[in-house]
Amino acid sequence: NAGVTQTPKFRVLKTGQSMTLLCAQDMNHEYMYWYRQDPGMGLRLIHYSVGEGTTAKGEVPDGYNVSRLKKQNFLLGLESAAPSQTSVYFCASSYISLKTYEQYFGPGTRLTVT
Amino acid sequence: KNQVEQSPQSLIILEGKNCTLQCNYTVSPFSNLRWYKQDTGRGPVSLTIMTFSENTKSNGRYTATLDADTKQSSLHITASQLSDSASYICVVTLPQQAGTALIFGKGTTLSVSS
């Protein structure tokens, strides 16, 4: 039982390049999330999904796209990377309701855009 | 505006000492309040979850308290260890079920020295 995994762990991009971050969970969770974490700021929600085939915008969605084609996977895409997207990205998953259920985080992807 | 404020921003203590971290929130109503521990370079891991009707919750040497009247929570760490060095994040869950339900604090960075 690996929990939540993320690939890659590190990546350096040049401005304008594109990339996809992959998140996978083996806990059969319905909800999945993408966050970014920047120094001096709390975790901010980028996009989330409440089930296979669904996605929704979070607090800071601009410049990112997501897809949830399979229940266990949640992809985060950057179409044209900008230096402002330099950050640590965390994926998380949970059962249906956050009122009582735990949210499990992946180990993070450190992205640098030059 | 729903906000979660944590203090102090950072803290240094000697191994074996106790410490208390503070969390003040303006979120009302809320479903639960969580404390996460985030080791350097890792994703957050849940320590405790308290509903609005609970006053205290323990997890080993970690004890969280909640005062819904004053909208304050604290995390008390007893007999600190070097492995307690981490960032501690307070999170309040709004009643809605959707992915935007979590309000994250910016965290308190704890350093335990020998």
PDB file of C-alpha atoms in Angstrom:
ATOM      1  CA  ASN A   1       0.000   0.000   0.000  1.00  0.00           C
ATOM      2  CA  ALA A   2       1.976   2.990  -1.315  1.00  0.00           C
ATOM      3  CA  GLY A   3      -0.610   5.657  -0.373  1.00  0.00           C
ATOM      4  CA  VAL A   4      -0.223   8.784  -2.512  1.00  0.00           C
ATOM      5  CA  THR A   5       2.724   8.928  -4.918  1.00  0.00           C
ATOM      6  CA  GLN A   6       3.893  11.778  -7.145  1.00  0.00           C
ATOM      7  CA  THR A   7       6.188  11.870 -10.143  1.00  0.00           C
ATOM      8  CA  PRO A   8       8.565  13.457 -10.780  1.00  0.00           C
ATOM      9  CA  LYS A   9      10.126  14.511  -7.459  1.00  0.00           C
ATOM     10  CA  PHE A  10      12.111  17.382  -8.981  1.00  0.00           C
ATOM     11  CA  ARG A  11      11.953  19.237 -12.275  1.00  0.00           C
ATOM     12  CA  VAL A  12      13.533  22.307 -13.809  1.00  0.00           C
ATOM     13  CA  LEU A  13      11.709  23.967 -16.706  1.00  0.00           C
ATOM     14  CA  LYS A  14      12.455  26.926 -18.890  1.00  0.00           C
ATOM     15  CA  THR A  15       9.847  29.654 -19.308  1.00  0.00           C
ATOM     16  CA  GLY A  16       7.293  28.587 -21.903  1.00  0.00           C
ATOM     17  CA  GLN A  17       7.906  24.857 -21.628  1.00  0.00           C
ATOM     18  CA  SER A  18       5.130  22.459 -20.707  1.00  0.00           C
ATOM     19  CA  MET A  19       4.980  19.502 -18.374  1.00  0.00           C
ATOM     20  CA  THR A  20       2.611  17.144 -16.579  1.00  0.00           C
ATOM     21  CA  LEU A  21       2.773  16.109 -12.945  1.00  0.00           C
ATOM     22  CA  LEU A  22       1.322  12.710 -12.126  1.00  0.00           C
ATOM     23  CA  CYS A  23      -0.400  11.789  -8.882  1.00  0.00           C
ATOM     24  CA  ALA A  24      -1.498   8.248  -8.072  1.00  0.00           C
ATOM     25  CA  GLN A  25      -3.332   6.838  -5.037  1.00  0.00           C
ATOM     26  CA  ASP A  26      -4.100   3.225  -4.154  1.00  0.00           C
ATOM     27  CA  MET A  27      -6.646   3.851  -1.376  1.00  0.00           C
ATOM     28  CA  ASN A  28      -9.720   3.964  -3.624  1.00  0.00           C
ATOM     29  CA  HIS A  29     -10.381   7.576  -2.614  1.00  0.00           C
ATOM     30  CA  GLU A  30     -13.026   9.567  -4.455  1.00  0.00           C
ATOM     31  CA  TYR A  31     -11.544  13.036  -3.866  1.00  0.00           C
ATOM     32  CA  MET A  32      -8.153  14.165  -5.148  1.00  0.00           C
ATOM     33  CA  TYR A  33      -6.496  17.580  -4.902  1.00  0.00           C
ATOM     34  CA  TRP A  34      -3.549  19.568  -6.190  1.00  0.00           C
ATOM     35  CA  TYR A  35      -1.954  22.210  -3.945  1.00  0.00           C
ATOM     36  CA  ARG A  36       1.025  24.498  -4.246  1.00  0.00           C
ATOM     37  CA  GLN A  37       3.145  25.563  -1.290  1.00  0.00           C
ATOM     38  CA  ASP A  38       5.284  28.693  -1.370  1.00  0.00           C
ATOM     39  CA  PRO A  39       7.560  30.105   1.352  1.00  0.00           C
ATOM     40  CA  GLY A  40       5.627  32.105   3.934  1.00  0.00           C
ATOM     41  CA  MET A  41       2.273  31.024   2.562  1.00  0.00           C
ATOM     42  CA  GLY A  42      -0.080  28.238   3.470  1.00  0.00           C
ATOM     43  CA  LEU A  43      -1.034  25.454   1.103  1.00  0.00           C
ATOM     44  CA  ARG A  44      -3.234  26.812  -1.695  1.00  0.00           C
ATOM     45  CA  LEU A  45      -5.662  24.678  -3.647  1.00  0.00           C
ATOM     46  CA  ILE A  46      -5.134  24.696  -7.422  1.00  0.00           C
ATOM     47  CA  HIS A  47      -7.727  22.195  -8.680  1.00  0.00           C
ATOM     48  CA  TYR A  48      -9.593  19.263  -7.241  1.00  0.00           C
ATOM     49  CA  SER A  49     -11.705  16.311  -8.341  1.00  0.00           C
ATOM     50  CA  VAL A  50     -14.675  14.709  -6.615  1.00  0.00           C
ATOM     51  CA  GLY A  51     -14.601  11.590  -8.761  1.00  0.00           C
ATOM     52  CA  GLU A  52     -13.432   9.985 -11.980  1.00  0.00           C
ATOM     53  CA  GLY A  53     -14.070  12.264 -14.946  1.00  0.00           C
ATOM     54  CA  THR A  54     -14.715  15.379 -12.834  1.00  0.00           C
ATOM     55  CA  THR A  55     -12.521  18.409 -12.085  1.00  0.00           C
ATOM     56  CA  ALA A  56     -13.109  21.786 -10.460  1.00  0.00           C
ATOM     57  CA  LYS A  57     -11.164  24.987  -9.856  1.00  0.00           C
ATOM     58  CA  GLY A  58      -9.652  25.853  -6.541  1.00  0.00           C
ATOM     59  CA  GLU A  59      -8.190  29.082  -5.197  1.00  0.00           C
ATOM     60  CA  VAL A  60      -5.342  29.538  -7.717  1.00  0.00           C
ATOM     61  CA  PRO A  61      -6.244  27.684 -10.960  1.00  0.00           C
ATOM     62  CA  ASP A  62      -4.812  30.083 -13.581  1.00  0.00           C
ATOM     63  CA  GLY A  63      -2.049  28.600 -15.718  1.00  0.00           C
ATOM     64  CA  TYR A  64      -2.876  24.999 -14.773  1.00  0.00           C
ATOM     65  CA  ASN A  65      -5.091  22.279 -16.197  1.00  0.00           C
ATOM     66  CA  VAL A  66      -6.036  18.908 -14.725  1.00  0.00           C
ATOM     67  CA  SER A  67      -7.535  15.613 -15.770  1.00  0.00           C
ATOM     68  CA  ARG A  68      -8.939  12.620 -13.888  1.00  0.00           C
ATOM     69  CA  LEU A  69      -9.440   9.899 -16.497  1.00  0.00           C
ATOM     70  CA  LYS A  70      -8.942   7.103 -13.956  1.00  0.00           C
ATOM     71  CA  LYS A  71     -10.075   7.113 -10.338  1.00  0.00           C
ATOM     72  CA  GLN A  72      -6.577   6.445  -9.034  1.00  0.00           C
ATOM     73  CA  ASN A  73      -4.778   9.118 -11.083  1.00  0.00           C
ATOM     74  CA  PHE A  74      -4.921  12.922 -11.091  1.00  0.00           C
ATOM     75  CA  LEU A  75      -2.747  14.826 -13.564  1.00  0.00           C
ATOM     76  CA  LEU A  76      -1.676  18.460 -13.282  1.00  0.00           C
ATOM     77  CA  GLY A  77      -0.517  20.183 -16.456  1.00  0.00           C
ATOM     78  CA  LEU A  78       1.387  23.377 -17.064  1.00  0.00           C
ATOM     79  CA  GLU A  79       0.922  24.413 -20.700  1.00  0.00           C
ATOM     80  CA  SER A  80       3.376  27.326 -20.721  1.00  0.00           C
ATOM     81  CA  ALA A  81       5.436  27.499 -17.553  1.00  0.00           C
ATOM     82  CA  ALA A  82       6.185  30.870 -15.930  1.00  0.00           C
ATOM     83  CA  PRO A  83       8.683  31.744 -13.167  1.00  0.00           C
ATOM     84  CA  SER A  84       5.705  32.487 -10.874  1.00  0.00           C
ATOM     85  CA  GLN A  85       4.897  28.774 -11.007  1.00  0.00           C
ATOM     86  CA  THR A  86       8.123  27.892  -9.232  1.00  0.00           C
ATOM     87  CA  SER A  87       6.827  26.089  -6.169  1.00  0.00           C
ATOM     88  CA  VAL A  88       6.419  22.781  -4.389  1.00  0.00           C
ATOM     89  CA  TYR A  89       3.347  20.919  -5.587  1.00  0.00           C
ATOM     90  CA  PHE A  90       1.467  18.479  -3.389  1.00  0.00           C
ATOM     91  CA  CYS A  91      -1.199  16.040  -4.369  1.00  0.00           C
ATOM     92  CA  ALA A  92      -3.674  14.739  -1.789  1.00  0.00           C
ATOM     93  CA  SER A  93      -6.632  12.379  -1.640  1.00  0.00           C
ATOM     94  CA  SER A  94      -9.507  11.646   0.710  1.00  0.00           C
ATOM     95  CA  TYR A  95     -12.767   9.769   0.996  1.00  0.00           C
ATOM     96  CA  ILE A  96     -15.981  11.541   0.042  1.00  0.00           C
ATOM     97  CA  SER A  97     -16.407  13.930   2.931  1.00  0.00           C
ATOM     98  CA  LEU A  98     -13.703  16.018   4.604  1.00  0.00           C
ATOM     99  CA  LYS A  99     -15.995  16.513   7.596  1.00  0.00           C
ATOM    100  CA  THR A 100     -14.677  13.374   9.212  1.00  0.00           C
ATOM    101  CA  TYR A 101     -12.207  11.757   6.849  1.00  0.00           C
ATOM    102  CA  GLU A 102      -8.450  12.081   6.715  1.00  0.00           C
ATOM    103  CA  GLN A 103      -6.691  13.756   3.828  1.00  0.00           C
ATOM    104  CA  TYR A 104      -3.505  12.026   2.716  1.00  0.00           C
ATOM    105  CA  PHE A 105      -0.698  13.924   1.020  1.00  0.00           C
ATOM    106  CA  GLY A 106       1.965  12.812  -1.420  1.00  0.00           C
ATOM    107  CA  PRO A 107       5.677  13.597  -0.977  1.00  0.00           C
ATOM    108  CA  GLY A 108       5.623  16.632  -3.253  1.00  0.00           C
ATOM    109  CA  THR A 109       7.208  17.763  -6.536  1.00  0.00           C
ATOM    110  CA  ARG A 110       9.684  20.622  -6.441  1.00  0.00           C
ATOM    111  CA  LEU A 111       9.398  22.628  -9.657  1.00  0.00           C
ATOM    112  CA  THR A 112      11.726  25.414 -10.699  1.00  0.00           C
ATOM    113  CA  VAL A 113      10.950  27.572 -13.725  1.00  0.00           C
ATOM    114  CA  THR A 114      13.862  29.632 -15.018  1.00  0.00           C
TER     115      THR A 114
ATOM    116  CA  LYS B   1     -13.198  36.486   5.546  1.00  0.00           C
ATOM    117  CA  ASN B   2     -12.322  32.969   6.730  1.00  0.00           C
ATOM    118  CA  GLN B   3      -8.786  33.001   8.108  1.00  0.00           C
ATOM    119  CA  VAL B   4      -6.471  30.799  10.153  1.00  0.00           C
ATOM    120  CA  GLU B   5      -3.585  32.520  11.941  1.00  0.00           C
ATOM    121  CA  GLN B   6      -0.762  30.628  13.646  1.00  0.00           C
ATOM    122  CA  SER B   7       1.784  31.790  16.186  1.00  0.00           C
ATOM    123  CA  PRO B   8       4.632  31.920  16.675  1.00  0.00           C
ATOM    124  CA  GLN B   9       5.946  31.819  13.126  1.00  0.00           C
ATOM    125  CA  SER B  10       9.001  29.887  14.355  1.00  0.00           C
ATOM    126  CA  LEU B  11      10.215  28.426  17.618  1.00  0.00           C
ATOM    127  CA  ILE B  12      13.465  26.927  18.910  1.00  0.00           C
ATOM    128  CA  ILE B  13      13.468  24.699  21.989  1.00  0.00           C
ATOM    129  CA  LEU B  14      15.846  22.299  23.700  1.00  0.00           C
ATOM    130  CA  GLU B  15      15.304  18.575  23.458  1.00  0.00           C
ATOM    131  CA  GLY B  16      13.169  17.299  26.322  1.00  0.00           C
ATOM    132  CA  LYS B  17      11.305  20.576  26.831  1.00  0.00           C
ATOM    133  CA  ASN B  18       7.589  21.109  26.272  1.00  0.00           C
ATOM    134  CA  CYS B  19       6.103  23.664  23.917  1.00  0.00           C
ATOM    135  CA  THR B  20       2.721  24.991  22.811  1.00  0.00           C
ATOM    136  CA  LEU B  21       1.765  26.222  19.373  1.00  0.00           C
ATOM    137  CA  GLN B  22      -1.236  28.510  18.842  1.00  0.00           C
ATOM    138  CA  CYS B  23      -3.920  28.695  16.186  1.00  0.00           C
ATOM    139  CA  ASN B  24      -6.586  31.427  15.985  1.00  0.00           C
ATOM    140  CA  TYR B  25      -9.347  31.217  13.405  1.00  0.00           C
ATOM    141  CA  THR B  26     -12.216  33.365  12.209  1.00  0.00           C
ATOM    142  CA  VAL B  27     -14.017  30.513  10.440  1.00  0.00           C
ATOM    143  CA  SER B  28     -17.594  30.029  11.601  1.00  0.00           C
ATOM    144  CA  PRO B  29     -19.284  27.638  11.428  1.00  0.00           C
ATOM    145  CA  PHE B  30     -16.793  24.826  10.892  1.00  0.00           C
ATOM    146  CA  SER B  31     -16.850  21.035  10.802  1.00  0.00           C
ATOM    147  CA  ASN B  32     -13.500  20.209  12.328  1.00  0.00           C
ATOM    148  CA  LEU B  33     -10.034  21.513  13.099  1.00  0.00           C
ATOM    149  CA  ARG B  34      -6.927  19.576  12.137  1.00  0.00           C
ATOM    150  CA  TRP B  35      -3.265  19.746  13.023  1.00  0.00           C
ATOM    151  CA  TYR B  36      -0.717  18.469  10.514  1.00  0.00           C
ATOM    152  CA  LYS B  37       3.010  17.829  10.892  1.00  0.00           C
ATOM    153  CA  GLN B  38       5.174  18.485   7.852  1.00  0.00           C
ATOM    154  CA  ASP B  39       8.779  17.308   7.895  1.00  0.00           C
ATOM    155  CA  THR B  40      11.216  19.143   5.635  1.00  0.00           C
ATOM    156  CA  GLY B  41      10.861  17.896   2.077  1.00  0.00           C
ATOM    157  CA  ARG B  42       7.796  15.776   2.836  1.00  0.00           C
ATOM    158  CA  GLY B  43       4.044  16.114   2.578  1.00  0.00           C
ATOM    159  CA  PRO B  44       1.869  17.016   5.603  1.00  0.00           C
ATOM    160  CA  VAL B  45       0.758  14.173   7.863  1.00  0.00           C
ATOM    161  CA  SER B  46      -2.314  14.381  10.058  1.00  0.00           C
ATOM    162  CA  LEU B  47      -1.759  14.493  13.840  1.00  0.00           C
ATOM    163  CA  THR B  48      -5.265  15.163  15.169  1.00  0.00           C
ATOM    164  CA  ILE B  49      -8.780  15.983  13.978  1.00  0.00           C
ATOM    165  CA  MET B  50     -11.266  17.583  16.393  1.00  0.00           C
ATOM    166  CA  THR B  51     -14.913  18.346  15.745  1.00  0.00           C
ATOM    167  CA  PHE B  52     -16.343  21.622  17.048  1.00  0.00           C
ATOM    168  CA  SER B  53     -17.790  19.760  20.063  1.00  0.00           C
ATOM    169  CA  GLU B  54     -14.472  18.261  21.209  1.00  0.00           C
ATOM    170  CA  ASN B  55     -12.170  20.067  23.625  1.00  0.00           C
ATOM    171  CA  THR B  56      -9.063  17.929  23.433  1.00  0.00           C
ATOM    172  CA  LYS B  57      -7.500  15.156  21.370  1.00  0.00           C
ATOM    173  CA  SER B  58      -4.206  13.377  21.955  1.00  0.00           C
ATOM    174  CA  ASN B  59      -1.835  11.485  19.722  1.00  0.00           C
ATOM    175  CA  GLY B  60       1.107  10.219  21.762  1.00  0.00           C
ATOM    176  CA  ARG B  61       3.122  13.220  22.942  1.00  0.00           C
ATOM    177  CA  TYR B  62       0.916  15.590  20.929  1.00  0.00           C
ATOM    178  CA  THR B  63      -2.200  17.063  22.550  1.00  0.00           C
ATOM    179  CA  ALA B  64      -4.508  19.443  20.730  1.00  0.00           C
ATOM    180  CA  THR B  65      -7.081  21.593  22.492  1.00  0.00           C
ATOM    181  CA  LEU B  66      -9.983  23.551  21.075  1.00  0.00           C
ATOM    182  CA  ASP B  67     -11.937  26.464  22.537  1.00  0.00           C
ATOM    183  CA  ALA B  68     -14.821  27.156  20.169  1.00  0.00           C
ATOM    184  CA  ASP B  69     -15.931  30.184  22.202  1.00  0.00           C
ATOM    185  CA  THR B  70     -12.664  32.067  21.749  1.00  0.00           C
ATOM    186  CA  LYS B  71     -11.945  30.448  18.370  1.00  0.00           C
ATOM    187  CA  GLN B  72      -8.556  29.228  19.497  1.00  0.00           C
ATOM    188  CA  SER B  73      -6.715  25.931  19.288  1.00  0.00           C
ATOM    189  CA  SER B  74      -3.348  24.894  20.627  1.00  0.00           C
ATOM    190  CA  LEU B  75      -0.988  22.011  20.000  1.00  0.00           C
ATOM    191  CA  HIS B  76       1.071  20.973  23.022  1.00  0.00           C
ATOM    192  CA  ILE B  77       4.167  18.849  22.520  1.00  0.00           C
ATOM    193  CA  THR B  78       5.479  17.053  25.572  1.00  0.00           C
ATOM    194  CA  ALA B  79       9.097  16.007  26.134  1.00  0.00           C
ATOM    195  CA  SER B  80      10.207  17.153  22.707  1.00  0.00           C
ATOM    196  CA  GLN B  81      12.507  15.033  20.561  1.00  0.00           C
ATOM    197  CA  LEU B  82      14.809  15.943  17.702  1.00  0.00           C
ATOM    198  CA  SER B  83      12.346  14.261  15.352  1.00  0.00           C
ATOM    199  CA  ASP B  84       9.702  16.829  16.327  1.00  0.00           C
ATOM    200  CA  SER B  85      11.582  19.412  14.263  1.00  0.00           C
ATOM    201  CA  ALA B  86       9.068  20.220  11.540  1.00  0.00           C
ATOM    202  CA  SER B  87       6.399  22.649  10.423  1.00  0.00           C
ATOM    203  CA  TYR B  88       3.032  22.321  12.181  1.00  0.00           C
ATOM    204  CA  ILE B  89      -0.016  23.404  10.230  1.00  0.00           C
ATOM    205  CA  CYS B  90      -3.470  24.214  11.602  1.00  0.00           C
ATOM    206  CA  VAL B  91      -6.377  23.603   9.210  1.00  0.00           C
ATOM    207  CA  VAL B  92     -10.067  24.396   9.642  1.00  0.00           C
ATOM    208  CA  THR B  93     -12.693  22.521   7.630  1.00  0.00           C
ATOM    209  CA  LEU B  94     -15.755  24.396   6.417  1.00  0.00           C
ATOM    210  CA  PRO B  95     -19.108  22.578   6.491  1.00  0.00           C
ATOM    211  CA  GLN B  96     -19.373  22.218   2.701  1.00  0.00           C
ATOM    212  CA  GLN B  97     -18.300  18.888   1.248  1.00  0.00           C
ATOM    213  CA  ALA B  98     -16.562  20.124  -1.857  1.00  0.00           C
ATOM    214  CA  GLY B  99     -12.802  20.260  -2.258  1.00  0.00           C
ATOM    215  CA  THR B 100     -12.548  23.904  -1.219  1.00  0.00           C
ATOM    216  CA  ALA B 101     -13.553  23.152   2.364  1.00  0.00           C
ATOM    217  CA  LEU B 102     -10.079  23.417   3.930  1.00  0.00           C
ATOM    218  CA  ILE B 103      -8.609  26.690   5.215  1.00  0.00           C
ATOM    219  CA  PHE B 104      -4.874  26.301   5.882  1.00  0.00           C
ATOM    220  CA  GLY B 105      -2.734  28.292   8.285  1.00  0.00           C
ATOM    221  CA  LYS B 106       0.806  29.239   7.253  1.00  0.00           C
ATOM    222  CA  GLY B 107       2.351  26.964   9.862  1.00  0.00           C
ATOM    223  CA  THR B 108       4.771  27.210  12.779  1.00  0.00           C
ATOM    224  CA  THR B 109       8.311  25.997  12.216  1.00  0.00           C
ATOM    225  CA  LEU B 110       9.642  24.149  15.256  1.00  0.00           C
ATOM    226  CA  SER B 111      13.333  23.429  15.720  1.00  0.00           C
ATOM    227  CA  VAL B 112      14.388  21.086  18.513  1.00  0.00           C
ATOM    228  CA  SER B 113      18.071  21.244  19.387  1.00  0.00           C
ATOM    229  CA  SER B 114      20.194  18.931  21.523  1.00  0.00           C
TER     230      SER B 114
END
